[in-house]
């Protein structure tokens, strides 16, 4: 993924040249219309660039912060098998963050700048990661529900109009499906276990259900970015469409587990052939997004601490590289 | 916050017999670290048997604005493709 090092200042058009700008804009619109991919060095409207930087960075931050709730259980996984799987999953999330930061950088923003926005609290990340993982069943519920919702969101982004983002998503989606399956397998083991294990599984579903379906973002009526993002083919489905798909596939899975979705209003609607949920409490979503969730401060504290504690390593590596500059060996 | 380490582009050979293919980029203090990071970031599932890394600043790319000038001349040269030539069906092995 090419980045700032390769970013030629594309518009040869002077700021005052309205005709030239209009022609570039028209060509861009036509390419989007033809479902062509936009690549880093191509001309793009500034609003498109800024929207992508914001979305890809938030996505990257979510992967990185998303390592924390599950990382909490690595040392306490109930078996060696569960432990190696969980380590691999958390490592994947780190990798996904890296793919996405690279994609964001192709738009001309520096990695250090993105990291700074995360650490000083300016950047947003998925609000789901501000909930605590209280029991081992939460690790199962996260894989099953949170990764399930993420996959639902991400598959359409594989066809996003911006090439580097689309390519990163293809890679991520390929890796993500094991995450969901391992989560469901944990839930299944608990659901088929003792009464106490079943109640752990139910408790985890109770706590993760609503935050998971809120992961799709505000309902279409109040989503500020959806219409424009759909015109730009960054988004292919609205939040409510994706949420509905997720509910429709997840309810039967819960039934298979013998667990109850914590929504007394949930019902199958014969006319629309969909499961209809009760009203979503958006005030909770907004509170968590604004920093008042159960773990917002803890998550940022953990990220800052990791960054500080890694400082000497980064400095040592940079010093070593500077010392050996020009003396490096080459391999074919 | 400090500056980023230099950026490297990563190319992976999926198996012997295939060419190296661009897979993405990463930051590293030097080339050796770039190879090690590329191993962790891009080959967690045996995606490769060989890695190339090159500093992104060393890559010289064509300008999309000049794409027409560069590639248009090939557009009308269909005679460079075998299907341009009409050969009777009964002639075999051509």
GROMACS .gro file of C-alpha atoms in nm:
model
  426
    1UNK     CA    1   0.000   0.000   0.000
    2UNK     CA    2   0.162   0.316  -0.118
    3UNK     CA    3   0.178   0.602   0.119
    4UNK     CA    4   0.293   0.953   0.172
    5UNK     CA    5   0.635   0.875   0.033
    6UNK     CA    6   0.463   0.820  -0.299
    7UNK     CA    7   0.198   1.084  -0.273
    8UNK     CA    8   0.255   1.324  -0.555
    9UNK     CA    9   0.059   1.642  -0.504
   10UNK     CA   10  -0.198   1.531  -0.755
   11UNK     CA   11  -0.404   1.830  -0.855
   12UNK     CA   12  -0.207   2.021  -1.115
   13UNK     CA   13  -0.496   2.257  -1.090
   14UNK     CA   14  -0.453   2.592  -0.918
   15UNK     CA   15  -0.691   2.662  -0.630
   16UNK     CA   16  -0.868   2.931  -0.829
   17UNK     CA   17  -0.919   2.707  -1.132
   18UNK     CA   18  -1.285   2.622  -1.087
   19UNK     CA   19  -1.321   2.468  -1.433
   20UNK     CA   20  -1.031   2.228  -1.376
   21UNK     CA   21  -1.169   2.127  -1.036
   22UNK     CA   22  -1.510   2.062  -1.185
   23UNK     CA   23  -1.356   1.841  -1.454
   24UNK     CA   24  -1.160   1.639  -1.196
   25UNK     CA   25  -1.471   1.605  -0.984
   26UNK     CA   26  -1.674   1.490  -1.283
   27UNK     CA   27  -1.417   1.229  -1.378
   28UNK     CA   28  -1.406   1.106  -1.018
   29UNK     CA   29  -1.786   1.079  -1.003
   30UNK     CA   30  -1.792   0.885  -1.330
   31UNK     CA   31  -1.530   0.641  -1.204
   32UNK     CA   32  -1.730   0.582  -0.885
   33UNK     CA   33  -2.040   0.534  -1.097
   34UNK     CA   34  -1.862   0.268  -1.305
   35UNK     CA   35  -1.754   0.093  -0.984
   36UNK     CA   36  -1.388   0.158  -1.060
   37UNK     CA   37  -1.147   0.156  -0.768
   38UNK     CA   38  -0.984   0.479  -0.660
   39UNK     CA   39  -0.612   0.436  -0.590
   40UNK     CA   40  -0.385   0.645  -0.366
   41UNK     CA   41  -0.235   0.869  -0.632
   42UNK     CA   42  -0.562   0.935  -0.811
   43UNK     CA   43  -0.735   1.267  -0.770
   44UNK     CA   44  -1.014   1.254  -0.513
   45UNK     CA   45  -1.230   1.518  -0.347
   46UNK     CA   46  -1.096   1.627  -0.012
   47UNK     CA   47  -1.417   1.528   0.167
   48UNK     CA   48  -1.383   1.172   0.030
   49UNK     CA   49  -1.022   1.161   0.153
   50UNK     CA   50  -1.113   1.295   0.499
   51UNK     CA   51  -1.409   1.059   0.535
   52UNK     CA   52  -1.189   0.762   0.451
   53UNK     CA   53  -0.910   0.871   0.686
   54UNK     CA   54  -1.163   0.905   0.968
   55UNK     CA   55  -1.336   0.574   0.899
   56UNK     CA   56  -1.022   0.365   0.836
   57UNK     CA   57  -0.845   0.513   1.140
   58UNK     CA   58  -1.145   0.442   1.364
   59UNK     CA   59  -1.151   0.092   1.228
   60UNK     CA   60  -0.777   0.048   1.296
   61UNK     CA   61  -0.810   0.186   1.648
   62UNK     CA   62  -1.097  -0.056   1.712
   63UNK     CA   63  -0.878  -0.351   1.618
   64UNK     CA   64  -0.600  -0.233   1.849
   65UNK     CA   65  -0.822  -0.151   2.147
   66UNK     CA   66  -1.016  -0.469   2.072
   67UNK     CA   67  -0.711  -0.670   2.174
   68UNK     CA   68  -0.757  -0.560   2.536
   69UNK     CA   69  -1.087  -0.716   2.649
   70UNK     CA   70  -0.984  -1.060   2.522
   71UNK     CA   71  -0.619  -1.022   2.618
   72UNK     CA   72  -0.757  -1.004   2.970
   73UNK     CA   73  -0.834  -1.378   2.951
   74UNK     CA   74  -0.520  -1.517   2.786
   75UNK     CA   75  -0.355  -1.612   3.114
   76UNK     CA   76  -0.677  -1.763   3.246
   77UNK     CA   77  -0.800  -1.957   2.943
   78UNK     CA   78  -0.943  -2.288   3.066
   79UNK     CA   79  -0.720  -2.514   2.853
   80UNK     CA   80  -0.404  -2.498   2.645
   81UNK     CA   81  -0.615  -2.536   2.328
   82UNK     CA   82  -0.831  -2.237   2.422
   83UNK     CA   83  -0.520  -2.043   2.513
   84UNK     CA   84  -0.332  -2.088   2.184
   85UNK     CA   85  -0.651  -2.006   1.994
   86UNK     CA   86  -0.708  -1.690   2.195
   87UNK     CA   87  -0.348  -1.577   2.148
   88UNK     CA   88  -0.378  -1.633   1.773
   89UNK     CA   89  -0.703  -1.437   1.764
   90UNK     CA   90  -0.565  -1.143   1.959
   91UNK     CA   91  -0.256  -1.145   1.738
   92UNK     CA   92  -0.482  -1.133   1.432
   93UNK     CA   93  -0.657  -0.825   1.571
   94UNK     CA   94  -0.318  -0.658   1.604
   95UNK     CA   95  -0.240  -0.754   1.245
   96UNK     CA   96  -0.574  -0.616   1.127
   97UNK     CA   97  -0.494  -0.288   1.297
   98UNK     CA   98  -0.165  -0.279   1.106
   99UNK     CA   99  -0.328  -0.346   0.766
  100UNK     CA  100  -0.575  -0.068   0.833
  101UNK     CA  101  -0.322   0.189   0.954
  102UNK     CA  102  -0.126   0.120   0.633
  103UNK     CA  103  -0.439   0.177   0.427
  104UNK     CA  104  -0.511   0.504   0.609
  105UNK     CA  105  -0.154   0.621   0.550
  106UNK     CA  106  -0.199   0.589   0.173
  107UNK     CA  107  -0.432   0.889   0.208
  108UNK     CA  108  -0.150   1.106   0.333
  109UNK     CA  109  -0.182   1.090   0.712
  110UNK     CA  110   0.116   0.976   0.923
  111UNK     CA  111   0.092   0.670   1.147
  112UNK     CA  112   0.235   0.871   1.439
  113UNK     CA  113  -0.045   1.124   1.399
  114UNK     CA  114  -0.312   0.852   1.408
  115UNK     CA  115  -0.154   0.694   1.713
  116UNK     CA  116  -0.140   1.030   1.885
  117UNK     CA  117  -0.511   1.085   1.820
  118UNK     CA  118  -0.590   0.752   1.979
  119UNK     CA  119  -0.371   0.803   2.283
  120UNK     CA  120  -0.486   1.156   2.361
  121UNK     CA  121  -0.849   1.052   2.336
  122UNK     CA  122  -0.942   1.253   2.026
  123UNK     CA  123  -1.003   0.948   1.808
  124UNK     CA  124  -1.305   0.723   1.834
  125UNK     CA  125  -1.307   0.346   1.827
  126UNK     CA  126  -1.588   0.093   1.843
  127UNK     CA  127  -1.779   0.151   2.165
  128UNK     CA  128  -1.817  -0.224   2.219
  129UNK     CA  129  -1.463  -0.248   2.354
  130UNK     CA  130  -1.550  -0.026   2.648
  131UNK     CA  131  -1.741  -0.309   2.812
  132UNK     CA  132  -1.560  -0.542   3.056
  133UNK     CA  133  -1.494  -0.914   3.009
  134UNK     CA  134  -1.609  -1.048   3.344
  135UNK     CA  135  -1.611  -1.423   3.280
  136UNK     CA  136  -1.467  -1.673   3.034
  137UNK     CA  137  -1.808  -1.686   2.866
  138UNK     CA  138  -1.751  -1.326   2.758
  139UNK     CA  139  -1.465  -1.445   2.537
  140UNK     CA  140  -1.712  -1.679   2.367
  141UNK     CA  141  -1.978  -1.409   2.337
  142UNK     CA  142  -1.728  -1.162   2.186
  143UNK     CA  143  -1.617  -1.409   1.920
  144UNK     CA  144  -1.970  -1.513   1.838
  145UNK     CA  145  -2.150  -1.176   1.855
  146UNK     CA  146  -1.892  -0.898   1.830
  147UNK     CA  147  -1.686  -1.064   1.558
  148UNK     CA  148  -2.007  -1.179   1.392
  149UNK     CA  149  -2.134  -0.822   1.379
  150UNK     CA  150  -1.793  -0.701   1.262
  151UNK     CA  151  -1.791  -0.953   0.976
  152UNK     CA  152  -2.140  -0.845   0.873
  153UNK     CA  153  -2.014  -0.487   0.861
  154UNK     CA  154  -1.687  -0.566   0.690
  155UNK     CA  155  -1.785  -0.797   0.406
  156UNK     CA  156  -1.947  -0.518   0.203
  157UNK     CA  157  -1.637  -0.300   0.261
  158UNK     CA  158  -1.438  -0.555   0.059
  159UNK     CA  159  -1.609  -0.386  -0.238
  160UNK     CA  160  -1.543  -0.033  -0.114
  161UNK     CA  161  -1.445   0.219  -0.382
  162UNK     CA  162  -1.106   0.292  -0.225
  163UNK     CA  163  -0.860   0.023  -0.336
  164UNK     CA  164  -0.626  -0.003  -0.034
  165UNK     CA  165  -0.917  -0.017   0.212
  166UNK     CA  166  -1.097  -0.280   0.005
  167UNK     CA  167  -0.783  -0.493  -0.018
  168UNK     CA  168  -0.718  -0.469   0.357
  169UNK     CA  169  -1.077  -0.577   0.420
  170UNK     CA  170  -1.045  -0.882   0.195
  171UNK     CA  171  -0.748  -0.995   0.399
  172UNK     CA  172  -0.924  -0.921   0.727
  173UNK     CA  173  -1.247  -1.097   0.635
  174UNK     CA  174  -1.054  -1.410   0.534
  175UNK     CA  175  -0.895  -1.423   0.877
  176UNK     CA  176  -1.199  -1.319   1.075
  177UNK     CA  177  -1.423  -1.616   1.025
  178UNK     CA  178  -1.222  -1.839   1.256
  179UNK     CA  179  -1.274  -1.575   1.525
  180UNK     CA  180  -1.648  -1.610   1.510
  181UNK     CA  181  -1.643  -1.988   1.494
  182UNK     CA  182  -1.411  -2.025   1.793
  183UNK     CA  183  -1.644  -1.796   1.989
  184UNK     CA  184  -1.948  -1.999   1.902
  185UNK     CA  185  -1.762  -2.315   1.995
  186UNK     CA  186  -1.690  -2.172   2.341
  187UNK     CA  187  -2.058  -2.083   2.383
  188UNK     CA  188  -2.157  -2.430   2.268
  189UNK     CA  189  -1.927  -2.598   2.519
  190UNK     CA  190  -2.075  -2.386   2.799
  191UNK     CA  191  -2.433  -2.434   2.681
  192UNK     CA  192  -2.383  -2.811   2.686
  193UNK     CA  193  -2.207  -2.800   3.022
  194UNK     CA  194  -2.324  -2.781   3.382
  195UNK     CA  195  -2.610  -2.560   3.498
  196UNK     CA  196  -2.354  -2.311   3.621
  197UNK     CA  197  -2.178  -2.303   3.282
  198UNK     CA  198  -2.511  -2.257   3.103
  199UNK     CA  199  -2.593  -1.965   3.327
  200UNK     CA  200  -2.251  -1.813   3.255
  201UNK     CA  201  -2.325  -1.836   2.883
  202UNK     CA  202  -2.669  -1.679   2.930
  203UNK     CA  203  -2.524  -1.401   3.144
  204UNK     CA  204  -2.266  -1.321   2.875
  205UNK     CA  205  -2.536  -1.312   2.606
  206UNK     CA  206  -2.743  -1.083   2.829
  207UNK     CA  207  -2.461  -0.834   2.858
  208UNK     CA  208  -2.327  -0.848   2.500
  209UNK     CA  209  -2.646  -0.866   2.294
  210UNK     CA  210  -2.751  -0.501   2.296
  211UNK     CA  211  -2.400  -0.355   2.263
  212UNK     CA  212  -2.344  -0.595   1.969
  213UNK     CA  213  -2.648  -0.484   1.775
  214UNK     CA  214  -2.556  -0.123   1.849
  215UNK     CA  215  -2.222  -0.185   1.677
  216UNK     CA  216  -2.394  -0.119   1.344
  217UNK     CA  217  -2.427   0.243   1.447
  218UNK     CA  218  -2.724   0.477   1.479
  219UNK     CA  219  -3.043   0.396   1.294
  220UNK     CA  220  -3.065   0.522   0.937
  221UNK     CA  221  -3.291   0.811   1.031
  222UNK     CA  222  -3.021   0.963   1.253
  223UNK     CA  223  -2.704   0.853   1.077
  224UNK     CA  224  -2.526   1.161   0.947
  225UNK     CA  225  -2.271   0.997   0.718
  226UNK     CA  226  -2.465   0.713   0.559
  227UNK     CA  227  -2.611   0.884   0.251
  228UNK     CA  228  -2.285   1.041   0.136
  229UNK     CA  229  -2.082   0.726   0.210
  230UNK     CA  230  -2.325   0.523   0.003
  231UNK     CA  231  -2.296   0.765  -0.289
  232UNK     CA  232  -1.918   0.730  -0.270
  233UNK     CA  233  -1.955   0.350  -0.250
  234UNK     CA  234  -1.761   0.337   0.072
  235UNK     CA  235  -2.072   0.190   0.229
  236UNK     CA  236  -2.297  -0.053   0.047
  237UNK     CA  237  -2.575  -0.111   0.300
  238UNK     CA  238  -2.729   0.111   0.564
  239UNK     CA  239  -2.676   0.051   0.936
  240UNK     CA  240  -3.030  -0.078   0.981
  241UNK     CA  241  -3.003  -0.318   0.687
  242UNK     CA  242  -2.686  -0.471   0.826
  243UNK     CA  243  -2.828  -0.486   1.178
  244UNK     CA  244  -3.135  -0.668   1.049
  245UNK     CA  245  -2.921  -0.924   0.865
  246UNK     CA  246  -2.722  -0.984   1.181
  247UNK     CA  247  -3.031  -1.031   1.397
  248UNK     CA  248  -3.183  -1.267   1.141
  249UNK     CA  249  -2.884  -1.500   1.138
  250UNK     CA  250  -2.802  -1.475   1.508
  251UNK     CA  251  -3.140  -1.551   1.664
  252UNK     CA  252  -3.149  -1.909   1.529
  253UNK     CA  253  -2.792  -1.960   1.654
  254UNK     CA  254  -2.900  -1.855   2.003
  255UNK     CA  255  -3.191  -2.095   1.978
  256UNK     CA  256  -2.952  -2.374   1.885
  257UNK     CA  257  -2.751  -2.295   2.197
  258UNK     CA  258  -3.070  -2.303   2.403
  259UNK     CA  259  -3.005  -1.947   2.518
  260UNK     CA  260  -3.251  -1.664   2.535
  261UNK     CA  261  -3.197  -1.330   2.359
  262UNK     CA  262  -3.249  -1.064   2.628
  263UNK     CA  263  -3.523  -0.882   2.440
  264UNK     CA  264  -3.882  -0.957   2.548
  265UNK     CA  265  -4.016  -0.776   2.241
  266UNK     CA  266  -3.819  -0.992   1.996
  267UNK     CA  267  -4.050  -1.175   1.755
  268UNK     CA  268  -4.058  -1.337   1.413
  269UNK     CA  269  -4.254  -1.130   1.167
  270UNK     CA  270  -4.420  -1.347   0.904
  271UNK     CA  271  -4.495  -1.056   0.668
  272UNK     CA  272  -4.143  -0.920   0.639
  273UNK     CA  273  -3.974  -1.257   0.706
  274UNK     CA  274  -3.751  -1.091   0.963
  275UNK     CA  275  -3.698  -1.099   1.336
  276UNK     CA  276  -3.813  -0.768   1.482
  277UNK     CA  277  -3.633  -0.641   1.791
  278UNK     CA  278  -3.753  -0.413   2.066
  279UNK     CA  279  -3.645  -0.050   2.081
  280UNK     CA  280  -3.272   0.011   2.114
  281UNK     CA  281  -3.158   0.231   2.401
  282UNK     CA  282  -2.942   0.479   2.208
  283UNK     CA  283  -2.874   0.689   2.516
  284UNK     CA  284  -2.645   0.412   2.639
  285UNK     CA  285  -2.465   0.398   2.303
  286UNK     CA  286  -2.409   0.772   2.309
  287UNK     CA  287  -2.286   0.770   2.668
  288UNK     CA  288  -2.029   0.500   2.592
  289UNK     CA  289  -1.921   0.676   2.273
  290UNK     CA  290  -1.871   0.999   2.467
  291UNK     CA  291  -1.633   0.829   2.704
  292UNK     CA  292  -1.865   0.724   2.985
  293UNK     CA  293  -1.870   0.349   2.931
  294UNK     CA  294  -1.750   0.110   3.201
  295UNK     CA  295  -1.396   0.075   3.059
  296UNK     CA  296  -1.319   0.382   2.845
  297UNK     CA  297  -1.056   0.514   3.083
  298UNK     CA  298  -0.907   0.174   3.152
  299UNK     CA  299  -0.867   0.100   2.780
  300UNK     CA  300  -0.688   0.426   2.706
  301UNK     CA  301  -0.474   0.389   3.017
  302UNK     CA  302  -0.364   0.044   2.897
  303UNK     CA  303  -0.280   0.174   2.549
  304UNK     CA  304  -0.082   0.469   2.690
  305UNK     CA  305   0.104   0.246   2.929
  306UNK     CA  306   0.197   0.002   2.651
  307UNK     CA  307   0.315   0.293   2.439
  308UNK     CA  308   0.528   0.437   2.720
  309UNK     CA  309   0.674   0.104   2.820
  310UNK     CA  310   0.771   0.036   2.458
  311UNK     CA  311   0.947   0.370   2.421
  312UNK     CA  312   1.296   0.245   2.511
  313UNK     CA  313   1.262  -0.038   2.260
  314UNK     CA  314   1.168   0.201   1.981
  315UNK     CA  315   1.449   0.435   2.072
  316UNK     CA  316   1.704   0.154   2.090
  317UNK     CA  317   1.593   0.017   1.751
  318UNK     CA  318   1.617   0.362   1.593
  319UNK     CA  319   1.963   0.417   1.744
  320UNK     CA  320   2.077   0.076   1.620
  321UNK     CA  321   1.944   0.146   1.271
  322UNK     CA  322   2.116   0.485   1.262
  323UNK     CA  323   2.446   0.327   1.370
  324UNK     CA  324   2.428   0.059   1.102
  325UNK     CA  325   2.294   0.286   0.829
  326UNK     CA  326   2.476   0.206   0.505
  327UNK     CA  327   2.638  -0.103   0.652
  328UNK     CA  328   2.333  -0.326   0.611
  329UNK     CA  329   2.370  -0.662   0.440
  330UNK     CA  330   2.153  -0.765   0.147
  331UNK     CA  331   1.990  -1.097   0.080
  332UNK     CA  332   1.861  -1.213  -0.259
  333UNK     CA  333   0.506   1.154   1.991
  334UNK     CA  334   0.810   1.138   1.766
  335UNK     CA  335   0.849   1.045   1.404
  336UNK     CA  336   0.754   0.719   1.244
  337UNK     CA  337   1.014   0.465   1.148
  338UNK     CA  338   1.066   0.454   0.771
  339UNK     CA  339   0.796   0.294   0.563
  340UNK     CA  340   0.862  -0.026   0.369
  341UNK     CA  341   0.658  -0.191   0.098
  342UNK     CA  342   0.627  -0.568   0.141
  343UNK     CA  343   0.630  -0.827  -0.138
  344UNK     CA  344   0.564  -1.196  -0.072
  345UNK     CA  345   0.630  -1.505  -0.280
  346UNK     CA  346   0.342  -1.737  -0.198
  347UNK     CA  347   0.525  -2.054  -0.307
  348UNK     CA  348   0.827  -2.130  -0.511
  349UNK     CA  349   0.753  -2.090  -0.877
  350UNK     CA  350   0.542  -1.778  -0.826
  351UNK     CA  351   0.652  -1.416  -0.840
  352UNK     CA  352   0.671  -1.188  -0.538
  353UNK     CA  353   0.352  -0.990  -0.506
  354UNK     CA  354   0.288  -0.663  -0.327
  355UNK     CA  355   0.086  -0.725  -0.010
  356UNK     CA  356   0.107  -0.403   0.187
  357UNK     CA  357   0.338  -0.184   0.387
  358UNK     CA  358   0.476  -0.140   0.737
  359UNK     CA  359   0.709   0.073   0.942
  360UNK     CA  360   1.043  -0.058   1.065
  361UNK     CA  361   1.366   0.086   1.196
  362UNK     CA  362   1.571  -0.101   0.937
  363UNK     CA  363   1.545  -0.364   0.665
  364UNK     CA  364   1.597  -0.659   0.894
  365UNK     CA  365   1.321  -0.547   1.126
  366UNK     CA  366   1.101  -0.489   0.823
  367UNK     CA  367   1.147  -0.854   0.722
  368UNK     CA  368   1.067  -0.971   1.074
  369UNK     CA  369   0.759  -0.751   1.099
  370UNK     CA  370   0.647  -0.860   0.753
  371UNK     CA  371   0.668  -1.220   0.873
  372UNK     CA  372   0.438  -1.139   1.167
  373UNK     CA  373   0.198  -0.909   0.985
  374UNK     CA  374   0.161  -1.078   0.646
  375UNK     CA  375   0.243  -1.449   0.684
  376UNK     CA  376   0.058  -1.574   0.993
  377UNK     CA  377  -0.108  -1.844   0.783
  378UNK     CA  378   0.177  -1.969   0.566
  379UNK     CA  379   0.109  -1.710   0.298
  380UNK     CA  380   0.469  -1.707   0.186
  381UNK     CA  381   0.807  -1.870   0.142
  382UNK     CA  382   1.004  -1.554   0.068
  383UNK     CA  383   0.975  -1.186   0.156
  384UNK     CA  384   1.107  -0.874  -0.016
  385UNK     CA  385   1.094  -0.536   0.154
  386UNK     CA  386   1.186  -0.207  -0.008
  387UNK     CA  387   1.173   0.143   0.132
  388UNK     CA  388   0.861   0.311  -0.003
  389UNK     CA  389   1.061   0.623  -0.080
  390UNK     CA  390   1.271   0.417  -0.326
  391UNK     CA  391   0.972   0.327  -0.542
  392UNK     CA  392   0.917   0.540  -0.847
  393UNK     CA  393   0.562   0.523  -0.972
  394UNK     CA  394   0.397   0.641  -1.290
  395UNK     CA  395   0.160   0.933  -1.261
  396UNK     CA  396  -0.210   0.850  -1.301
  397UNK     CA  397  -0.253   1.182  -1.483
  398UNK     CA  398  -0.020   1.048  -1.751
  399UNK     CA  399  -0.189   0.710  -1.780
  400UNK     CA  400  -0.341   0.793  -2.118
  401UNK     CA  401  -0.013   0.906  -2.268
  402UNK     CA  402   0.159   0.596  -2.136
  403UNK     CA  403  -0.093   0.328  -2.216
  404UNK     CA  404  -0.310   0.462  -2.494
  405UNK     CA  405  -0.062   0.367  -2.772
  406UNK     CA  406  -0.122  -0.004  -2.702
  407UNK     CA  407  -0.498   0.028  -2.727
  408UNK     CA  408  -0.533   0.007  -3.107
  409UNK     CA  409  -0.274  -0.267  -3.157
  410UNK     CA  410  -0.507  -0.561  -3.146
  411UNK     CA  411  -0.282  -0.738  -3.400
  412UNK     CA  412  -0.059  -0.818  -3.101
  413UNK     CA  413  -0.317  -1.072  -2.989
  414UNK     CA  414  -0.357  -1.416  -3.153
  415UNK     CA  415  -0.734  -1.375  -3.195
  416UNK     CA  416  -0.670  -1.097  -3.449
  417UNK     CA  417  -0.584  -1.357  -3.715
  418UNK     CA  418  -0.854  -1.551  -3.898
  419UNK     CA  419  -0.754  -1.912  -3.946
  420UNK     CA  420  -0.996  -2.173  -4.091
  421UNK     CA  421  -1.135  -2.414  -3.833
  422UNK     CA  422  -1.000  -2.720  -4.011
  423UNK     CA  423  -0.641  -2.604  -3.963
  424UNK     CA  424  -0.520  -2.758  -3.638
  425UNK     CA  425  -0.241  -2.685  -3.397
  426UNK     CA  426  -0.217  -2.313  -3.464
   0.00000   0.00000   0.00000
